[in-house]
Coordinates of C-alpha atoms in Angstrom, one line a residue:
M1 CA -15.3 -20.4 6.0
H2 CA -12.4 -21.8 5.1
R3 CA -11.6 -19.0 2.4
Q4 CA -11.6 -16.7 5.0
V5 CA -9.2 -18.9 6.9
I6 CA -6.9 -19.0 3.7
F7 CA -7.0 -14.9 3.9
L8 CA -5.7 -14.1 7.1
I9 CA -3.3 -16.7 6.3
I10 CA -2.0 -14.9 2.9
V11 CA -2.2 -11.0 5.7
L12 CA 0.2 -13.0 8.2
L13 CA 2.8 -14.2 5.8
S14 CA 2.5 -10.9 3.9
N15 CA 2.7 -8.8 6.5
V16 CA 5.8 -10.7 7.9
V17 CA 7.6 -10.5 4.6
Q18 CA 6.6 -6.7 4.7
C19 CA 8.3 -6.2 7.9
I20 CA 11.3 -8.4 7.4
T21 CA 11.9 -6.6 3.8
G22 CA 10.5 -3.1 4.6
F23 CA 8.3 -3.6 0.9
A24 CA 6.0 -5.7 -1.2
G25 CA 3.6 -6.5 2.3
T26 CA 0.9 -5.4 -0.5
V27 CA 1.7 -6.8 -3.7
L28 CA 2.6 -10.2 -2.3
A29 CA -1.0 -9.9 -0.8
M30 CA -3.4 -8.4 -3.5
P31 CA -2.8 -11.7 -5.6
F32 CA -3.2 -14.7 -3.7
S33 CA -6.5 -12.6 -1.8
I34 CA -8.6 -11.7 -4.7
M35 CA -7.9 -15.9 -5.8
A36 CA -9.2 -16.2 -1.6
V37 CA -11.7 -14.0 -1.5
G38 CA -12.6 -12.1 -4.9
Y39 CA -11.4 -8.4 -5.4
A40 CA -14.5 -6.5 -3.2
V41 CA -13.1 -8.0 -0.2
A42 CA -9.5 -8.4 -0.4
K43 CA -8.9 -4.6 -1.6
P44 CA -10.9 -2.5 1.4
I45 CA -9.3 -4.6 3.9
L46 CA -5.9 -4.8 2.3
N47 CA -5.8 -1.3 2.1
V48 CA -6.9 -0.5 5.4
L49 CA -4.0 -3.2 7.0
G50 CA -1.5 -0.9 5.0
L51 CA -3.4 2.7 6.5
A52 CA -3.2 1.3 10.1
A53 CA 0.7 0.1 9.6
S54 CA 1.8 3.2 8.2
F55 CA 0.3 5.2 11.8
A56 CA 2.6 2.7 13.3
I57 CA 5.6 4.1 11.7
A58 CA 4.5 7.1 11.2
V59 CA 2.4 8.9 13.7
P60 CA 5.8 8.0 16.0
N61 CA 8.4 8.9 13.6
Y62 CA 6.8 12.5 12.5
K63 CA 9.9 13.8 13.0
Q64 CA 11.6 12.4 10.1
V65 CA 9.2 13.1 7.8
N66 CA 10.5 15.0 4.3
Y67 CA 7.7 17.2 4.6
K68 CA 9.0 19.1 1.2
E69 CA 9.1 15.2 -0.5
L70 CA 5.7 14.3 1.3
A71 CA 4.1 16.7 -0.5
K72 CA 5.6 16.2 -4.0
M73 CA 4.6 12.6 -3.9
L74 CA 1.1 13.4 -2.4
G75 CA 0.7 15.7 -5.4
G76 CA 1.7 13.2 -8.3
M77 CA -0.1 9.9 -6.6
L78 CA -3.6 12.0 -5.7
A79 CA -3.6 12.8 -9.4
G80 CA -3.0 9.1 -10.1
M81 CA -5.4 7.6 -8.1
V82 CA -8.5 9.9 -9.8
I83 CA -7.0 8.3 -12.5
G84 CA -7.5 4.8 -11.6
V85 CA -10.6 5.4 -9.4
L86 CA -12.2 7.2 -13.0
I87 CA -10.9 3.6 -15.1
N88 CA -12.4 1.1 -12.2
R89 CA -15.5 2.7 -12.1
H90 CA -15.3 3.6 -15.7
F91 CA -14.6 -0.5 -16.9
S92 CA -16.6 -1.6 -13.8
L93 CA -13.5 -3.7 -13.4
S94 CA -14.4 -4.9 -10.3
D95 CA -17.2 -6.5 -11.8
D96 CA -15.2 -8.6 -14.2
E97 CA -12.5 -10.2 -11.6
A98 CA -11.2 -12.3 -14.8
L99 CA -9.9 -8.8 -16.4
I100 CA -8.5 -7.7 -12.7
C101 CA -6.6 -10.6 -12.6
R102 CA -5.0 -10.5 -15.7
I103 CA -4.2 -7.2 -15.3
L104 CA -2.7 -7.6 -11.7
G105 CA -0.6 -10.7 -12.8
V106 CA 1.3 -8.3 -15.9
L107 CA 1.9 -5.4 -12.7
V108 CA 3.3 -8.1 -10.4
I109 CA 5.6 -9.9 -13.0
L110 CA 7.2 -6.6 -13.8
F111 CA 7.3 -5.3 -10.6
A112 CA 8.9 -8.5 -9.5
I113 CA 11.6 -8.5 -12.5
Y114 CA 12.5 -5.0 -12.1
N115 CA 12.6 -4.6 -8.3
A116 CA 14.8 -7.6 -8.3
V117 CA 17.2 -6.1 -11.0
R118 CA 17.0 -2.7 -9.1
H119 CA 18.2 -4.3 -6.1
F120 CA 20.6 -7.1 -7.1
R121 CA 22.2 -4.4 -9.4
K122 CA 22.4 -1.6 -6.9
T123 CA 20.7 0.2 -9.4
D124 CA 21.5 4.0 -9.0
D125 CA 18.3 5.8 -10.0
K126 CA 18.9 9.4 -8.5
K127 CA 19.7 10.8 -12.6
L128 CA 16.5 10.4 -13.6
P129 CA 14.8 13.4 -14.9
A130 CA 11.8 14.9 -13.2
V131 CA 9.4 14.2 -16.0
V132 CA 10.2 10.5 -15.7
N133 CA 10.0 11.1 -12.0
L134 CA 6.2 12.9 -11.9
F135 CA 5.3 10.0 -14.6
V136 CA 6.5 7.5 -12.5
L137 CA 4.5 8.6 -9.6
V138 CA 1.5 9.5 -11.4
S139 CA 1.5 5.7 -12.2
A140 CA 1.9 4.8 -8.9
G141 CA -1.3 6.5 -8.2
T142 CA -3.2 5.2 -10.3
V143 CA -1.7 1.3 -9.8
H144 CA -2.6 2.4 -5.8
G145 CA -6.1 3.6 -7.3
I146 CA -7.7 0.3 -8.6
F147 CA -5.4 -2.3 -6.4
V148 CA -3.7 -0.3 -3.4
C149 CA -1.0 -1.7 -4.4
G150 CA 1.5 1.3 -5.9
G151 CA 4.0 0.7 -3.3
P152 CA 6.8 -0.6 -5.9
L153 CA 6.7 2.4 -7.9
L154 CA 6.4 4.9 -5.0
V155 CA 9.6 3.0 -4.0
T156 CA 11.2 4.1 -7.1
Y157 CA 11.2 7.7 -6.6
A158 CA 11.1 7.7 -3.2
S159 CA 14.6 5.7 -2.9
S160 CA 16.0 8.1 -5.7
K161 CA 15.0 11.4 -3.3
M162 CA 16.2 10.5 0.1
T163 CA 18.9 7.9 1.4
D164 CA 18.5 7.9 5.4
K165 CA 16.3 4.7 5.7
D166 CA 14.4 6.8 9.0
E167 CA 13.6 9.4 6.3
F168 CA 12.5 7.3 3.8
R169 CA 10.1 4.7 6.1
S170 CA 8.5 7.9 7.7
T171 CA 7.9 9.8 4.7
V172 CA 6.5 6.8 2.6
S173 CA 4.5 5.4 5.4
A174 CA 3.0 9.2 6.1
S175 CA 2.2 9.1 2.2
W176 CA 0.0 6.7 2.8
I177 CA -2.2 7.6 6.0
L178 CA -3.4 10.1 3.2
L179 CA -4.0 8.0 0.3
N180 CA -5.0 5.3 2.1
G181 CA -7.2 7.0 3.9
L182 CA -9.1 8.4 0.7
I183 CA -9.7 4.8 -0.8
A184 CA -10.9 3.8 2.3
L185 CA -13.4 7.0 2.1
W186 CA -13.8 5.9 -1.8
D187 CA -14.8 2.2 -0.5
Y188 CA -16.9 2.9 2.3
R189 CA -19.2 4.7 -0.6
A190 CA -19.2 2.6 -3.4
G191 CA -20.6 -0.2 -0.3
Y192 CA -17.3 -2.5 -0.3
F193 CA -17.2 -2.3 3.6
T194 CA -20.7 -4.9 4.4
P195 CA -21.0 -6.1 8.0
P196 CA -18.9 -9.7 7.3
T197 CA -16.3 -7.4 5.4
V198 CA -16.0 -5.5 8.9
R199 CA -15.7 -8.4 10.6
L200 CA -13.0 -9.6 8.3
T201 CA -11.1 -6.8 9.0
L202 CA -10.9 -6.2 12.5
I203 CA -9.8 -9.8 12.5
S204 CA -7.2 -9.4 10.2
I205 CA -5.6 -5.9 12.0
A206 CA -4.6 -8.1 15.1
V207 CA -3.6 -10.5 12.9
L208 CA -1.7 -7.7 11.6
A209 CA -0.4 -7.5 14.4
A210 CA 0.8 -10.5 15.2
A211 CA 3.0 -10.6 11.9
L212 CA 4.3 -7.0 12.7
L213 CA 6.3 -9.2 15.8
I214 CA 7.0 -12.0 14.2
G215 CA 8.3 -10.4 11.2
K216 CA 11.1 -8.4 13.8
I217 CA 11.8 -11.7 15.8
I218 CA 12.6 -12.9 12.6
Y219 CA 14.0 -10.0 11.3
K220 CA 16.8 -10.0 13.7
K221 CA 17.5 -13.6 13.7
L222 CA 17.9 -14.1 9.8
N223 CA 19.7 -12.8 6.3
K224 CA 17.5 -10.4 4.8
E225 CA 18.7 -11.0 1.3
V226 CA 17.3 -14.3 1.7
F227 CA 13.9 -13.1 2.4
L228 CA 14.0 -10.8 -0.8
I229 CA 14.7 -13.7 -3.1
L230 CA 11.9 -15.4 -1.2
T231 CA 9.7 -12.2 -2.4
Y232 CA 10.8 -11.6 -5.9
V233 CA 9.6 -15.1 -6.3
L234 CA 6.6 -15.3 -4.3
M235 CA 5.6 -12.5 -7.0
L236 CA 6.8 -14.3 -9.9
I237 CA 4.4 -17.0 -8.6
S238 CA 1.6 -15.1 -7.7
G239 CA 1.9 -13.2 -11.2
I240 CA 2.0 -16.1 -13.1
S241 CA -0.9 -17.9 -11.0
L242 CA -3.1 -14.8 -12.0
L243 CA -2.5 -15.0 -15.4
A244 CA -3.1 -18.2 -15.3
K245 CA -6.8 -18.3 -13.3

């Protein structure tokens, strides 16, 4: 029971950060969640939470969705997700949490370093060739298919195509509705949604709602840059912790 309480605290804190910074919620939550409740419990629940949050953002703002870019994002990421699911099944990653931890640890560290450099140097991604953008989308889908945290890579692509913040936020959220919905179906067929996991999922959704409310309040009062720095530091710590697990 105490592990589930720890998991709910992780859900709360990571989604407060997500609401404030606009990214990194699942990437931040997944490493600590695996250590708290295991991959087979953490993956389906965090995926459902991502799906719920995306509905809350995209549906009310559907007019701001860039459907042309949404189609491109879905095409590339769906191809990558198929690869991710096949990798998971072929190598039985869900049965080898030590391997899961090492792979995710490396990815989280790379995400943290790349996004920190990109943010603070104001890197311009608009000059990336089309083949590189395609590679980024497929890679994002592959990572998402295994860990449901392909967001940092998708943000790399989306930020190079959409400059309006509302359009960007709505379009990215709309993509997660389909992608996370498909993963939820795969997780259901794989037997991840056991009765205890379903109960914990429902509780987590209530915690998610509280986190979004708290995040909005904090966002209005505190410096976003401070939270971005905190997010990158926490991502590094979580990645290193996974490698040492």
